[in-house]
Amino acid sequence: MRTFTKVLGVTTVAALALAGCGRSNDTGSTPSASGSAAASGFPADALIGVALPQKTSENWVLAEGLFKDGLAAAGFKSDVQFANGGVSEQQNQIQAMVTKGAKVIVVGAIDGSQLGTQLKAAKDAGATVIAYDRLVKNTDAVDYYVAYDNFKVGELQGQALLDGMAKKKANGPYNIELFAGSPDDANAQVFFDGAMKILKPKIDDGTLKVVSGQKDFNQVVTQGWKAENAQKRMDTLLAAHYTSAPLDGVLSPNDTLARAIITSVKAAGKPIPIVTGQDSEVESVKSIMAGEQYSTINKDTRNLVKETIAMVTALQKGQTPTVNDTKSYNNGVKVVPANLLPPVIVTKENAAEAYANDPNLAPLTK
Ligand code: BGC
């Protein structure tokens, strides 16, 4: 499935729907109407459900507290749940939120394709569904999407990998390996596609050499976004392909996996290559300042939660929430109107500036 699909009309939209495309770059389609969303508002102290996935990275842990505090400050009751037990636990949690009468259900999906039944129940009960950070796929029971621009995240990671390697060694060829996130998370493919938009031309012209030959998304995924899975794959790659060849760079989709990759390289007694990341996790910011991990992405969770609560507040008042993208996120059934925030690339050079307003991270850059 190509990332860029020009949507020319209904037939193509239907074709995309069948193919279950995660992100399109269409120019001609209109977003589907959002059904009951923003109909006539709801009580100012209504219950808002927030279904979060597993704690696979720090951003999710931060989101929990921010949603609880932010929704309370806005006057709402909240039910914020993690589903550490997996997909069926998340399905049950969403169903329980519907039963309790939640007026909006915010969903950070574990598996974006497995919530159709529960979200349909939410819609049937008159709730509005907001996909948070991760797109919900293959259902029309989702009204809005709020996230950092995932494709841009990938592009920034790809460019950082090239820039970092060029700083160490002016000219290629460079030996690299590629890692992607968990295939059940709709974001994983989009991050990878964004990165490959930058890296593929350089692979094709010989500047980059993926020594293992593993270049397809399905070959490089990391199930469950689990550090141990990335570490194991890196161990295997190093043993099979890098006993004598140097490894110049590794595309890592996030910080947790970046640190696992670095751990593997260190254990093999190899010099640390340029490794990308995402999320601005505390340990990775420390690693960047220490000159180990090369880059991360700043996707300030405070802003993402704030934007989500602004959507909830608009819905409560019977208004239509603000969106700034009505073409990029085809979930296989509809184009979901999205509010996309801009991600920022961070290296040691701009860390102090990037985190100046973050009380947790700013001290680490001093
Ligand atoms: C988020 C990333 C995060 C990953 C693993 C993704 O959906 O967008 O920020 O690193 O999940 O938790």
XYZ file of C-alpha atoms and ligand atoms in Angstrom, residues 53-60 109 133-134 150 185-188 191 224-225 253-256 278-279 281 299, ligand 1:
39
model
C -3.516 1.888 25.942
C -0.653 0.171 27.750
C 2.078 2.264 29.359
C 4.447 1.647 26.448
C 6.031 5.081 26.716
C 6.147 8.037 29.098
C 3.689 10.135 27.087
C 0.825 7.810 28.058
C -6.201 2.584 21.000
C -2.768 10.212 19.367
C -3.525 6.969 17.484
C 2.686 11.513 12.627
C -0.832 0.829 16.334
C -1.957 2.795 13.267
C 0.812 5.343 13.918
C 3.621 2.853 13.389
C 5.963 7.109 11.196
C 3.868 -4.170 21.342
C 6.432 -1.348 21.135
C 10.642 5.127 15.941
C 10.705 6.110 19.606
C 12.886 6.673 22.656
C 12.095 3.422 24.472
C 10.596 10.159 19.719
C 8.742 11.292 22.868
C 11.491 10.677 27.553
C 5.484 16.109 21.243
C 2.808 7.293 20.039
C 4.275 7.441 20.321
C 4.737 6.352 21.284
C 4.245 4.984 20.876
C 4.545 3.916 21.898
C 2.565 5.898 19.576
O 1.263 5.712 19.155
O 2.415 8.247 19.057
O 4.504 8.720 20.850
O 6.127 6.329 21.338
O 2.879 5.023 20.636
O 3.889 4.154 23.099
